[in-house]
């Protein structure tokens, strides 16, 4: 597990690409500049780690494109101490970004292999989520609700009601909604039954899957 000057230099170039693509949140950019993304990827792909692209992480899943990670993280407007729920731990890279932003992170993954891998790997880098959970993200995490923000990192065919219900008032849900192509959607909870909805462009994710557990 090495993070060399070469990797650090490549990360700074990636940060510059994200700035050019419109990412403005300095804390998000600093997190991406700091986290050794190459260590979250299978060795064969390490040379690609600092391109702005998604890559396979096993179990037919991908580590999200850095731009997508940055875009979603920016929308969450995280402040240190925020209680945050992530659906789709995957490689744990997005989890690490949330932790760098100072969030208290709960993250759910439905693939056992990826859940185990991230559970071992994140602490090795010093990233301690409040809890990594093996389970179905469609249900959210009712025992820890409400959350200040919730991020879904897989394409959801519809918006799961439990996720909206588990937001605190003023809380934000960032979720890509759609089948082949998804619309990045931000819900802000304005009241017990009131949600403001913003649609923020098209993205492509692996699907949020149901009924594994
Ligand atoms: N945040 C991850 C992205 C991984 S891709 C990263 O940075 O690497 C999306 C992840 O969502 C996959 O790991 C997939 O297994 C997981 N997933 C799909 N459906 C799910 C569900 N219903 N509940 C929890 N995780 C799910």
JSON list of C-alpha atoms and ligand atoms in Angstrom, two decimals:
[
{"chain": "A", "resi": 1, "resn": "UNK", "atom": "CA", "xyz": [0.00, 0.00, 0.00]},
{"chain": "A", "resi": 2, "resn": "UNK", "atom": "CA", "xyz": [1.99, 2.91, -1.26]},
{"chain": "A", "resi": 3, "resn": "UNK", "atom": "CA", "xyz": [1.07, 6.50, -1.95]},
{"chain": "A", "resi": 4, "resn": "UNK", "atom": "CA", "xyz": [3.95, 8.09, -3.81]},
{"chain": "A", "resi": 5, "resn": "UNK", "atom": "CA", "xyz": [4.70, 11.65, -4.98]},
{"chain": "A", "resi": 6, "resn": "UNK", "atom": "CA", "xyz": [3.73, 10.48, -8.43]},
{"chain": "A", "resi": 7, "resn": "UNK", "atom": "CA", "xyz": [0.28, 9.48, -7.16]},
{"chain": "A", "resi": 8, "resn": "UNK", "atom": "CA", "xyz": [-0.06, 12.77, -5.31]},
{"chain": "A", "resi": 9, "resn": "UNK", "atom": "CA", "xyz": [0.83, 14.69, -8.45]},
{"chain": "A", "resi": 10, "resn": "UNK", "atom": "CA", "xyz": [-1.70, 12.73, -10.49]},
{"chain": "A", "resi": 11, "resn": "UNK", "atom": "CA", "xyz": [-4.34, 13.48, -7.87]},
{"chain": "A", "resi": 12, "resn": "UNK", "atom": "CA", "xyz": [-3.69, 17.21, -8.12]},
{"chain": "A", "resi": 13, "resn": "UNK", "atom": "CA", "xyz": [-4.20, 16.97, -11.88]},
{"chain": "A", "resi": 14, "resn": "UNK", "atom": "CA", "xyz": [-7.47, 15.15, -11.25]},
{"chain": "A", "resi": 15, "resn": "UNK", "atom": "CA", "xyz": [-8.55, 17.93, -8.87]},
{"chain": "A", "resi": 16, "resn": "UNK", "atom": "CA", "xyz": [-7.81, 20.49, -11.60]},
{"chain": "A", "resi": 17, "resn": "UNK", "atom": "CA", "xyz": [-9.96, 18.51, -14.04]},
{"chain": "A", "resi": 18, "resn": "UNK", "atom": "CA", "xyz": [-12.83, 18.53, -11.52]},
{"chain": "A", "resi": 19, "resn": "UNK", "atom": "CA", "xyz": [-12.48, 22.29, -11.04]},
{"chain": "A", "resi": 20, "resn": "UNK", "atom": "CA", "xyz": [-12.66, 22.74, -14.85]},
{"chain": "A", "resi": 21, "resn": "UNK", "atom": "CA", "xyz": [-15.77, 20.57, -14.91]},
{"chain": "A", "resi": 22, "resn": "UNK", "atom": "CA", "xyz": [-17.43, 22.91, -12.39]},
{"chain": "A", "resi": 23, "resn": "UNK", "atom": "CA", "xyz": [-16.81, 21.49, -8.91]},
{"chain": "A", "resi": 24, "resn": "UNK", "atom": "CA", "xyz": [-16.43, 24.44, -6.50]},
{"chain": "A", "resi": 25, "resn": "UNK", "atom": "CA", "xyz": [-16.63, 23.07, -2.97]},
{"chain": "A", "resi": 26, "resn": "UNK", "atom": "CA", "xyz": [-13.09, 23.45, -1.60]},
{"chain": "A", "resi": 27, "resn": "UNK", "atom": "CA", "xyz": [-13.60, 20.82, 1.07]},
{"chain": "A", "resi": 28, "resn": "UNK", "atom": "CA", "xyz": [-14.72, 18.26, -1.51]},
{"chain": "A", "resi": 29, "resn": "UNK", "atom": "CA", "xyz": [-11.75, 19.11, -3.74]},
{"chain": "A", "resi": 30, "resn": "UNK", "atom": "CA", "xyz": [-9.37, 18.83, -0.79]},
{"chain": "A", "resi": 31, "resn": "UNK", "atom": "CA", "xyz": [-10.80, 15.40, 0.11]},
{"chain": "A", "resi": 32, "resn": "UNK", "atom": "CA", "xyz": [-10.29, 14.14, -3.45]},
{"chain": "A", "resi": 33, "resn": "UNK", "atom": "CA", "xyz": [-6.80, 15.63, -3.44]},
{"chain": "A", "resi": 34, "resn": "UNK", "atom": "CA", "xyz": [-6.00, 13.72, -0.29]},
{"chain": "A", "resi": 35, "resn": "UNK", "atom": "CA", "xyz": [-7.54, 10.25, -0.67]},
{"chain": "A", "resi": 36, "resn": "UNK", "atom": "CA", "xyz": [-5.36, 7.63, -2.42]},
{"chain": "A", "resi": 37, "resn": "UNK", "atom": "CA", "xyz": [-8.00, 6.44, -4.90]},
{"chain": "A", "resi": 38, "resn": "UNK", "atom": "CA", "xyz": [-5.56, 3.99, -6.50]},
{"chain": "A", "resi": 39, "resn": "UNK", "atom": "CA", "xyz": [-5.59, 1.92, -3.32]},
{"chain": "A", "resi": 40, "resn": "UNK", "atom": "CA", "xyz": [-9.36, 1.42, -3.64]},
{"chain": "A", "resi": 41, "resn": "UNK", "atom": "CA", "xyz": [-8.97, -0.28, -7.03]},
{"chain": "A", "resi": 42, "resn": "UNK", "atom": "CA", "xyz": [-7.79, -3.70, -8.13]},
{"chain": "A", "resi": 43, "resn": "UNK", "atom": "CA", "xyz": [-4.09, -3.62, -8.92]},
{"chain": "A", "resi": 44, "resn": "UNK", "atom": "CA", "xyz": [-4.63, -4.02, -12.66]},
{"chain": "A", "resi": 45, "resn": "UNK", "atom": "CA", "xyz": [-6.38, -0.68, -12.81]},
{"chain": "A", "resi": 46, "resn": "UNK", "atom": "CA", "xyz": [-4.05, 1.36, -10.67]},
{"chain": "A", "resi": 47, "resn": "UNK", "atom": "CA", "xyz": [-2.64, 3.26, -13.65]},
{"chain": "A", "resi": 48, "resn": "UNK", "atom": "CA", "xyz": [-6.15, 4.48, -14.39]},
{"chain": "A", "resi": 49, "resn": "UNK", "atom": "CA", "xyz": [-6.96, 5.59, -10.86]},
{"chain": "A", "resi": 50, "resn": "UNK", "atom": "CA", "xyz": [-6.55, 9.30, -11.48]},
{"chain": "A", "resi": 51, "resn": "UNK", "atom": "CA", "xyz": [-8.44, 9.52, -14.72]},
{"chain": "A", "resi": 52, "resn": "UNK", "atom": "CA", "xyz": [-11.94, 10.89, -14.34]},
{"chain": "A", "resi": 53, "resn": "UNK", "atom": "CA", "xyz": [-13.55, 7.52, -15.02]},
{"chain": "A", "resi": 54, "resn": "UNK", "atom": "CA", "xyz": [-15.48, 4.76, -13.28]},
{"chain": "A", "resi": 55, "resn": "UNK", "atom": "CA", "xyz": [-13.71, 1.35, -13.00]},
{"chain": "A", "resi": 56, "resn": "UNK", "atom": "CA", "xyz": [-14.57, -2.23, -12.03]},
{"chain": "A", "resi": 57, "resn": "UNK", "atom": "CA", "xyz": [-14.13, -3.17, -8.36]},
{"chain": "A", "resi": 58, "resn": "UNK", "atom": "CA", "xyz": [-15.36, -6.79, -8.53]},
{"chain": "A", "resi": 59, "resn": "UNK", "atom": "CA", "xyz": [-18.81, -8.36, -8.10]},
{"chain": "A", "resi": 60, "resn": "UNK", "atom": "CA", "xyz": [-19.87, -6.58, -11.32]},
{"chain": "A", "resi": 61, "resn": "UNK", "atom": "CA", "xyz": [-19.70, -3.21, -9.57]},
{"chain": "A", "resi": 62, "resn": "UNK", "atom": "CA", "xyz": [-17.72, -0.04, -10.25]},
{"chain": "A", "resi": 63, "resn": "UNK", "atom": "CA", "xyz": [-16.00, 2.67, -8.24]},
{"chain": "A", "resi": 64, "resn": "UNK", "atom": "CA", "xyz": [-17.88, 5.83, -9.26]},
{"chain": "A", "resi": 65, "resn": "UNK", "atom": "CA", "xyz": [-16.27, 8.39, -11.53]},
{"chain": "A", "resi": 66, "resn": "UNK", "atom": "CA", "xyz": [-14.47, 11.07, -9.46]},
{"chain": "A", "resi": 67, "resn": "UNK", "atom": "CA", "xyz": [-16.61, 13.82, -11.01]},
{"chain": "A", "resi": 68, "resn": "UNK", "atom": "CA", "xyz": [-19.75, 11.98, -9.93]},
{"chain": "A", "resi": 69, "resn": "UNK", "atom": "CA", "xyz": [-18.39, 11.50, -6.39]},
{"chain": "A", "resi": 70, "resn": "UNK", "atom": "CA", "xyz": [-17.52, 15.20, -6.23]},
{"chain": "A", "resi": 71, "resn": "UNK", "atom": "CA", "xyz": [-20.87, 16.30, -7.70]},
{"chain": "A", "resi": 72, "resn": "UNK", "atom": "CA", "xyz": [-22.91, 14.22, -5.26]},
{"chain": "A", "resi": 73, "resn": "UNK", "atom": "CA", "xyz": [-20.73, 15.20, -2.29]},
{"chain": "A", "resi": 74, "resn": "UNK", "atom": "CA", "xyz": [-21.07, 18.89, -3.15]},
{"chain": "A", "resi": 75, "resn": "UNK", "atom": "CA", "xyz": [-24.87, 18.57, -3.26]},
{"chain": "A", "resi": 76, "resn": "UNK", "atom": "CA", "xyz": [-24.91, 17.08, 0.24]},
{"chain": "A", "resi": 77, "resn": "UNK", "atom": "CA", "xyz": [-23.41, 20.30, 1.74]},
{"chain": "A", "resi": 78, "resn": "UNK", "atom": "CA", "xyz": [-21.81, 18.35, 4.55]},
{"chain": "A", "resi": 79, "resn": "UNK", "atom": "CA", "xyz": [-20.73, 20.06, 7.76]},
{"chain": "A", "resi": 80, "resn": "UNK", "atom": "CA", "xyz": [-18.49, 18.37, 10.32]},
{"chain": "A", "resi": 81, "resn": "UNK", "atom": "CA", "xyz": [-20.53, 16.16, 12.62]},
{"chain": "A", "resi": 82, "resn": "UNK", "atom": "CA", "xyz": [-23.42, 15.63, 10.17]},
{"chain": "A", "resi": 83, "resn": "UNK", "atom": "CA", "xyz": [-25.00, 12.20, 10.44]},
{"chain": "A", "resi": 84, "resn": "UNK", "atom": "CA", "xyz": [-24.92, 10.77, 6.93]},
{"chain": "A", "resi": 85, "resn": "UNK", "atom": "CA", "xyz": [-26.23, 7.58, 5.31]},
{"chain": "A", "resi": 86, "resn": "UNK", "atom": "CA", "xyz": [-24.65, 6.13, 2.19]},
{"chain": "A", "resi": 87, "resn": "UNK", "atom": "CA", "xyz": [-26.35, 3.43, 0.12]},
{"chain": "A", "resi": 88, "resn": "UNK", "atom": "CA", "xyz": [-23.82, 1.37, -1.85]},
{"chain": "A", "resi": 89, "resn": "UNK", "atom": "CA", "xyz": [-20.47, 1.27, 0.00]},
{"chain": "A", "resi": 90, "resn": "UNK", "atom": "CA", "xyz": [-18.78, -0.45, -2.95]},
{"chain": "A", "resi": 91, "resn": "UNK", "atom": "CA", "xyz": [-15.03, 0.18, -2.76]},
{"chain": "A", "resi": 92, "resn": "UNK", "atom": "CA", "xyz": [-15.47, 2.58, 0.14]},
{"chain": "A", "resi": 93, "resn": "UNK", "atom": "CA", "xyz": [-14.06, 5.52, -1.82]},
{"chain": "A", "resi": 94, "resn": "UNK", "atom": "CA", "xyz": [-17.16, 7.71, -1.48]},
{"chain": "A", "resi": 95, "resn": "UNK", "atom": "CA", "xyz": [-17.31, 6.68, 2.20]},
{"chain": "A", "resi": 96, "resn": "UNK", "atom": "CA", "xyz": [-13.76, 8.01, 2.62]},
{"chain": "A", "resi": 97, "resn": "UNK", "atom": "CA", "xyz": [-14.75, 11.32, 0.99]},
{"chain": "A", "resi": 98, "resn": "UNK", "atom": "CA", "xyz": [-17.68, 11.67, 3.41]},
{"chain": "A", "resi": 99, "resn": "UNK", "atom": "CA", "xyz": [-15.38, 10.92, 6.37]},
{"chain": "A", "resi": 100, "resn": "UNK", "atom": "CA", "xyz": [-12.83, 13.49, 5.14]},
{"chain": "A", "resi": 101, "resn": "UNK", "atom": "CA", "xyz": [-15.67, 16.03, 5.13]},
{"chain": "A", "resi": 102, "resn": "UNK", "atom": "CA", "xyz": [-16.19, 15.30, 8.81]},
{"chain": "A", "resi": 103, "resn": "UNK", "atom": "CA", "xyz": [-19.44, 13.36, 8.54]},
{"chain": "A", "resi": 104, "resn": "UNK", "atom": "CA", "xyz": [-20.49, 10.55, 10.86]},
{"chain": "A", "resi": 105, "resn": "UNK", "atom": "CA", "xyz": [-21.04, 7.89, 8.24]},
{"chain": "A", "resi": 106, "resn": "UNK", "atom": "CA", "xyz": [-23.34, 4.88, 8.12]},
{"chain": "A", "resi": 107, "resn": "UNK", "atom": "CA", "xyz": [-22.98, 2.95, 4.87]},
{"chain": "A", "resi": 108, "resn": "UNK", "atom": "CA", "xyz": [-24.93, -0.03, 3.51]},
{"chain": "A", "resi": 109, "resn": "UNK", "atom": "CA", "xyz": [-23.74, -2.55, 0.90]},
{"chain": "A", "resi": 110, "resn": "UNK", "atom": "CA", "xyz": [-25.67, -5.56, -0.40]},
{"chain": "A", "resi": 111, "resn": "UNK", "atom": "CA", "xyz": [-22.74, -7.48, -1.93]},
{"chain": "A", "resi": 112, "resn": "UNK", "atom": "CA", "xyz": [-21.09, -9.53, 0.81]},
{"chain": "A", "resi": 113, "resn": "UNK", "atom": "CA", "xyz": [-17.71, -9.62, -0.92]},
{"chain": "A", "resi": 114, "resn": "UNK", "atom": "CA", "xyz": [-17.56, -5.81, -1.26]},
{"chain": "A", "resi": 115, "resn": "UNK", "atom": "CA", "xyz": [-18.91, -5.28, 2.25]},
{"chain": "A", "resi": 116, "resn": "UNK", "atom": "CA", "xyz": [-16.14, -7.47, 3.68]},
{"chain": "A", "resi": 117, "resn": "UNK", "atom": "CA", "xyz": [-13.43, -5.88, 1.57]},
{"chain": "A", "resi": 118, "resn": "UNK", "atom": "CA", "xyz": [-14.40, -2.30, 2.50]},
{"chain": "A", "resi": 119, "resn": "UNK", "atom": "CA", "xyz": [-14.81, -3.26, 6.18]},
{"chain": "A", "resi": 120, "resn": "UNK", "atom": "CA", "xyz": [-11.19, -4.44, 6.26]},
{"chain": "A", "resi": 121, "resn": "UNK", "atom": "CA", "xyz": [-9.71, -1.82, 3.98]},
{"chain": "A", "resi": 122, "resn": "UNK", "atom": "CA", "xyz": [-11.13, 1.52, 5.24]},
{"chain": "A", "resi": 123, "resn": "UNK", "atom": "CA", "xyz": [-9.71, 1.20, 8.79]},
{"chain": "A", "resi": 124, "resn": "UNK", "atom": "CA", "xyz": [-6.30, 0.36, 7.29]},
{"chain": "A", "resi": 125, "resn": "UNK", "atom": "CA", "xyz": [-6.28, 3.85, 5.80]},
{"chain": "A", "resi": 126, "resn": "UNK", "atom": "CA", "xyz": [-7.55, 5.32, 9.07]},
{"chain": "A", "resi": 127, "resn": "UNK", "atom": "CA", "xyz": [-11.13, 5.80, 7.84]},
{"chain": "A", "resi": 128, "resn": "UNK", "atom": "CA", "xyz": [-13.60, 4.86, 10.55]},
{"chain": "A", "resi": 129, "resn": "UNK", "atom": "CA", "xyz": [-17.24, 4.90, 9.59]},
{"chain": "A", "resi": 130, "resn": "UNK", "atom": "CA", "xyz": [-19.73, 4.81, 12.47]},
{"chain": "A", "resi": 131, "resn": "UNK", "atom": "CA", "xyz": [-21.05, 1.63, 10.94]},
{"chain": "A", "resi": 132, "resn": "UNK", "atom": "CA", "xyz": [-20.70, -0.38, 7.73]},
{"chain": "A", "resi": 133, "resn": "UNK", "atom": "CA", "xyz": [-23.75, -2.55, 7.22]},
{"chain": "A", "resi": 134, "resn": "UNK", "atom": "CA", "xyz": [-24.36, -5.60, 5.06]},
{"chain": "A", "resi": 135, "resn": "UNK", "atom": "CA", "xyz": [-27.96, -5.21, 3.95]},
{"chain": "A", "resi": 136, "resn": "UNK", "atom": "CA", "xyz": [-30.54, -3.71, 1.64]},
{"chain": "A", "resi": 137, "resn": "UNK", "atom": "CA", "xyz": [-30.27, 0.03, 1.14]},
{"chain": "A", "resi": 138, "resn": "UNK", "atom": "CA", "xyz": [-33.85, 0.35, -0.11]},
{"chain": "A", "resi": 139, "resn": "UNK", "atom": "CA", "xyz": [-34.90, 0.17, 3.54]},
{"chain": "A", "resi": 140, "resn": "UNK", "atom": "CA", "xyz": [-32.45, 2.80, 4.74]},
{"chain": "A", "resi": 141, "resn": "UNK", "atom": "CA", "xyz": [-31.40, 2.46, 8.38]},
{"chain": "A", "resi": 142, "resn": "UNK", "atom": "CA", "xyz": [-34.43, 3.23, 10.50]},
{"chain": "A", "resi": 143, "resn": "UNK", "atom": "CA", "xyz": [-32.69, 2.60, 13.84]},
{"chain": "A", "resi": 144, "resn": "UNK", "atom": "CA", "xyz": [-30.22, 5.43, 13.19]},
{"chain": "A", "resi": 145, "resn": "UNK", "atom": "CA", "xyz": [-32.63, 7.88, 11.52]},
{"chain": "A", "resi": 146, "resn": "UNK", "atom": "CA", "xyz": [-33.03, 10.80, 11.04]},
{"chain": "A", "resi": 147, "resn": "UNK", "atom": "CA", "xyz": [-30.07, 11.70, 8.84]},
{"chain": "A", "resi": 148, "resn": "UNK", "atom": "CA", "xyz": [-28.80, 15.12, 7.82]},
{"chain": "A", "resi": 149, "resn": "UNK", "atom": "CA", "xyz": [-28.12, 13.74, 4.37]},
{"chain": "A", "resi": 150, "resn": "UNK", "atom": "CA", "xyz": [-28.44, 10.52, 2.43]},
{"chain": "A", "resi": 151, "resn": "UNK", "atom": "CA", "xyz": [-26.49, 9.60, -0.70]},
{"chain": "A", "resi": 152, "resn": "UNK", "atom": "CA", "xyz": [-27.40, 6.76, -3.05]},
{"chain": "A", "resi": 153, "resn": "UNK", "atom": "CA", "xyz": [-24.48, 5.63, -5.22]},
{"chain": "A", "resi": 154, "resn": "UNK", "atom": "CA", "xyz": [-26.38, 3.25, -7.51]},
{"chain": "A", "resi": 155, "resn": "UNK", "atom": "CA", "xyz": [-29.09, 4.00, -10.08]},
{"chain": "A", "resi": 156, "resn": "UNK", "atom": "CA", "xyz": [-32.50, 3.78, -8.41]},
{"chain": "A", "resi": 157, "resn": "UNK", "atom": "CA", "xyz": [-35.48, 2.83, -10.61]},
{"chain": "A", "resi": 158, "resn": "UNK", "atom": "CA", "xyz": [-37.67, 4.82, -8.18]},
{"chain": "A", "resi": 159, "resn": "UNK", "atom": "CA", "xyz": [-37.17, 6.87, -5.00]},
{"chain": "A", "resi": 160, "resn": "UNK", "atom": "CA", "xyz": [-37.46, 4.56, -1.98]},
{"chain": "A", "resi": 161, "resn": "UNK", "atom": "CA", "xyz": [-39.94, 6.07, 0.50]},
{"chain": "A", "resi": 162, "resn": "UNK", "atom": "CA", "xyz": [-37.96, 4.97, 3.59]},
{"chain": "A", "resi": 163, "resn": "UNK", "atom": "CA", "xyz": [-35.07, 7.18, 2.46]},
{"chain": "A", "resi": 164, "resn": "UNK", "atom": "CA", "xyz": [-37.29, 10.27, 2.29]},
{"chain": "A", "resi": 165, "resn": "UNK", "atom": "CA", "xyz": [-38.85, 9.34, 5.64]},
{"chain": "A", "resi": 166, "resn": "UNK", "atom": "CA", "xyz": [-35.42, 9.02, 7.29]},
{"chain": "A", "resi": 167, "resn": "UNK", "atom": "CA", "xyz": [-34.31, 12.58, 6.44]},
{"chain": "A", "resi": 168, "resn": "UNK", "atom": "CA", "xyz": [-34.42, 15.20, 9.16]},
{"chain": "A", "resi": 169, "resn": "UNK", "atom": "CA", "xyz": [-36.24, 18.47, 8.40]},
{"chain": "A", "resi": 170, "resn": "UNK", "atom": "CA", "xyz": [-33.80, 20.47, 6.28]},
{"chain": "A", "resi": 171, "resn": "UNK", "atom": "CA", "xyz": [-32.06, 17.22, 5.32]},
{"chain": "A", "resi": 172, "resn": "UNK", "atom": "CA", "xyz": [-30.94, 16.34, 1.79]},
{"chain": "A", "resi": 173, "resn": "UNK", "atom": "CA", "xyz": [-31.27, 13.15, -0.26]},
{"chain": "A", "resi": 174, "resn": "UNK", "atom": "CA", "xyz": [-29.01, 12.88, -3.32]},
{"chain": "A", "resi": 175, "resn": "UNK", "atom": "CA", "xyz": [-30.14, 10.05, -5.56]},
{"chain": "A", "resi": 176, "resn": "UNK", "atom": "CA", "xyz": [-29.70, 9.15, -9.24]},
{"chain": "A", "resi": 177, "resn": "UNK", "atom": "CA", "xyz": [-33.14, 8.11, -10.49]},
{"chain": "A", "resi": 178, "resn": "UNK", "atom": "CA", "xyz": [-33.79, 6.13, -13.66]},
{"chain": "A", "resi": 179, "resn": "UNK", "atom": "CA", "xyz": [-33.11, 2.86, -15.44]},
{"chain": "A", "resi": 180, "resn": "UNK", "atom": "CA", "xyz": [-30.48, 2.93, -18.23]},
{"chain": "A", "resi": 181, "resn": "UNK", "atom": "CA", "xyz": [-29.65, 6.58, -17.61]},
{"chain": "A", "resi": 182, "resn": "UNK", "atom": "CA", "xyz": [-30.34, 8.36, -14.34]},
{"chain": "A", "resi": 183, "resn": "UNK", "atom": "CA", "xyz": [-31.24, 11.92, -13.46]},
{"chain": "A", "resi": 184, "resn": "UNK", "atom": "CA", "xyz": [-29.32, 13.17, -10.46]},
{"chain": "A", "resi": 185, "resn": "UNK", "atom": "CA", "xyz": [-32.05, 14.27, -8.09]},
{"chain": "A", "resi": 186, "resn": "UNK", "atom": "CA", "xyz": [-31.81, 16.30, -4.90]},
{"chain": "A", "resi": 187, "resn": "UNK", "atom": "CA", "xyz": [-34.67, 16.25, -2.39]},
{"chain": "A", "resi": 188, "resn": "UNK", "atom": "CA", "xyz": [-34.64, 18.76, 0.46]},
{"chain": "A", "resi": 189, "resn": "UNK", "atom": "CA", "xyz": [-37.06, 18.03, 3.29]},
{"chain": "A", "resi": 190, "resn": "UNK", "atom": "CA", "xyz": [-38.93, 21.23, 4.07]},
{"chain": "A", "resi": 191, "resn": "UNK", "atom": "CA", "xyz": [-41.47, 19.80, 6.51]},
{"chain": "A", "resi": 192, "resn": "UNK", "atom": "CA", "xyz": [-42.94, 16.49, 7.68]},
{"chain": "A", "resi": 193, "resn": "UNK", "atom": "CA", "xyz": [-44.61, 15.98, 4.30]},
{"chain": "A", "resi": 194, "resn": "UNK", "atom": "CA", "xyz": [-42.98, 18.63, 2.17]},
{"chain": "A", "resi": 195, "resn": "UNK", "atom": "CA", "xyz": [-40.04, 17.97, -0.13]},
{"chain": "A", "resi": 196, "resn": "UNK", "atom": "CA", "xyz": [-38.37, 20.29, -2.60]},
{"chain": "A", "resi": 197, "resn": "UNK", "atom": "CA", "xyz": [-37.10, 18.45, -5.69]},
{"chain": "A", "resi": 198, "resn": "UNK", "atom": "CA", "xyz": [-34.25, 19.51, -7.97]},
{"chain": "A", "resi": 199, "resn": "UNK", "atom": "CA", "xyz": [-33.15, 17.63, -11.10]},
{"chain": "A", "resi": 200, "resn": "UNK", "atom": "CA", "xyz": [-29.47, 18.12, -11.91]},
{"chain": "A", "resi": 201, "resn": "UNK", "atom": "CA", "xyz": [-28.44, 16.35, -15.08]},
{"chain": "A", "resi": 202, "resn": "UNK", "atom": "CA", "xyz": [-27.86, 12.86, -16.40]},
{"chain": "A", "resi": 203, "resn": "UNK", "atom": "CA", "xyz": [-25.47, 10.24, -15.04]},
{"chain": "A", "resi": 204, "resn": "UNK", "atom": "CA", "xyz": [-24.87, 6.50, -15.47]},
{"chain": "A", "resi": 205, "resn": "UNK", "atom": "CA", "xyz": [-24.65, 4.20, -12.47]},
{"chain": "A", "resi": 206, "resn": "UNK", "atom": "CA", "xyz": [-24.81, 0.46, -11.88]},
{"chain": "A", "resi": 207, "resn": "UNK", "atom": "CA", "xyz": [-28.35, -0.39, -10.74]},
{"chain": "A", "resi": 208, "resn": "UNK", "atom": "CA", "xyz": [-29.64, -0.29, -7.18]},
{"chain": "A", "resi": 209, "resn": "UNK", "atom": "CA", "xyz": [-30.78, -3.90, -6.82]},
{"chain": "A", "resi": 210, "resn": "UNK", "atom": "CA", "xyz": [-33.58, -5.36, -4.75]},
{"chain": "A", "resi": 211, "resn": "UNK", "atom": "CA", "xyz": [-34.25, -8.56, -2.85]},
{"chain": "A", "resi": 212, "resn": "UNK", "atom": "CA", "xyz": [-30.85, -10.00, -2.22]},
{"chain": "A", "resi": 213, "resn": "UNK", "atom": "CA", "xyz": [-31.22, -10.44, 1.54]},
{"chain": "B", "resi": 1, "resn": "LIG", "atom": "N1", "xyz": [-19.82, 4.40, -3.54]},
{"chain": "B", "resi": 1, "resn": "LIG", "atom": "C1", "xyz": [-19.23, 3.32, -4.29]},
{"chain": "B", "resi": 1, "resn": "LIG", "atom": "C2", "xyz": [-19.96, 3.08, -5.59]},
{"chain": "B", "resi": 1, "resn": "LIG", "atom": "C3", "xyz": [-20.14, 1.64, -5.84]},
{"chain": "B", "resi": 1, "resn": "LIG", "atom": "S1", "xyz": [-21.26, 1.20, -7.14]},
{"chain": "B", "resi": 1, "resn": "LIG", "atom": "C4", "xyz": [-17.75, 3.57, -4.51]},
{"chain": "B", "resi": 1, "resn": "LIG", "atom": "O1", "xyz": [-17.31, 4.72, -4.33]},
{"chain": "B", "resi": 1, "resn": "LIG", "atom": "O2", "xyz": [-17.01, 2.65, -4.85]},
{"chain": "B", "resi": 1, "resn": "LIG", "atom": "C5", "xyz": [-22.79, 0.99, -6.29]},
{"chain": "B", "resi": 1, "resn": "LIG", "atom": "C6", "xyz": [-22.81, 0.01, -5.14]},
{"chain": "B", "resi": 1, "resn": "LIG", "atom": "O3", "xyz": [-24.17, -0.11, -4.71]},
{"chain": "B", "resi": 1, "resn": "LIG", "atom": "C7", "xyz": [-22.35, -1.41, -5.49]},
{"chain": "B", "resi": 1, "resn": "LIG", "atom": "O4", "xyz": [-21.33, -1.79, -4.63]},
{"chain": "B", "resi": 1, "resn": "LIG", "atom": "C8", "xyz": [-23.62, -2.26, -5.29]},
{"chain": "B", "resi": 1, "resn": "LIG", "atom": "O5", "xyz": [-23.35, -3.57, -4.83]},
{"chain": "B", "resi": 1, "resn": "LIG", "atom": "C9", "xyz": [-24.38, -1.43, -4.26]},
{"chain": "B", "resi": 1, "resn": "LIG", "atom": "N2", "xyz": [-25.81, -1.70, -4.22]},
{"chain": "B", "resi": 1, "resn": "LIG", "atom": "C10", "xyz": [-26.66, -1.97, -5.24]},
{"chain": "B", "resi": 1, "resn": "LIG", "atom": "N3", "xyz": [-27.91, -2.15, -4.78]},
{"chain": "B", "resi": 1, "resn": "LIG", "atom": "C11", "xyz": [-27.87, -1.99, -3.42]},
{"chain": "B", "resi": 1, "resn": "LIG", "atom": "C12", "xyz": [-28.84, -2.04, -2.38]},
{"chain": "B", "resi": 1, "resn": "LIG", "atom": "N4", "xyz": [-30.13, -2.31, -2.62]},
{"chain": "B", "resi": 1, "resn": "LIG", "atom": "N5", "xyz": [-28.43, -1.81, -1.11]},
{"chain": "B", "resi": 1, "resn": "LIG", "atom": "C13", "xyz": [-27.13, -1.52, -0.83]},
{"chain": "B", "resi": 1, "resn": "LIG", "atom": "N6", "xyz": [-26.17, -1.46, -1.77]},
{"chain": "B", "resi": 1, "resn": "LIG", "atom": "C14", "xyz": [-26.53, -1.68, -3.05]}
]
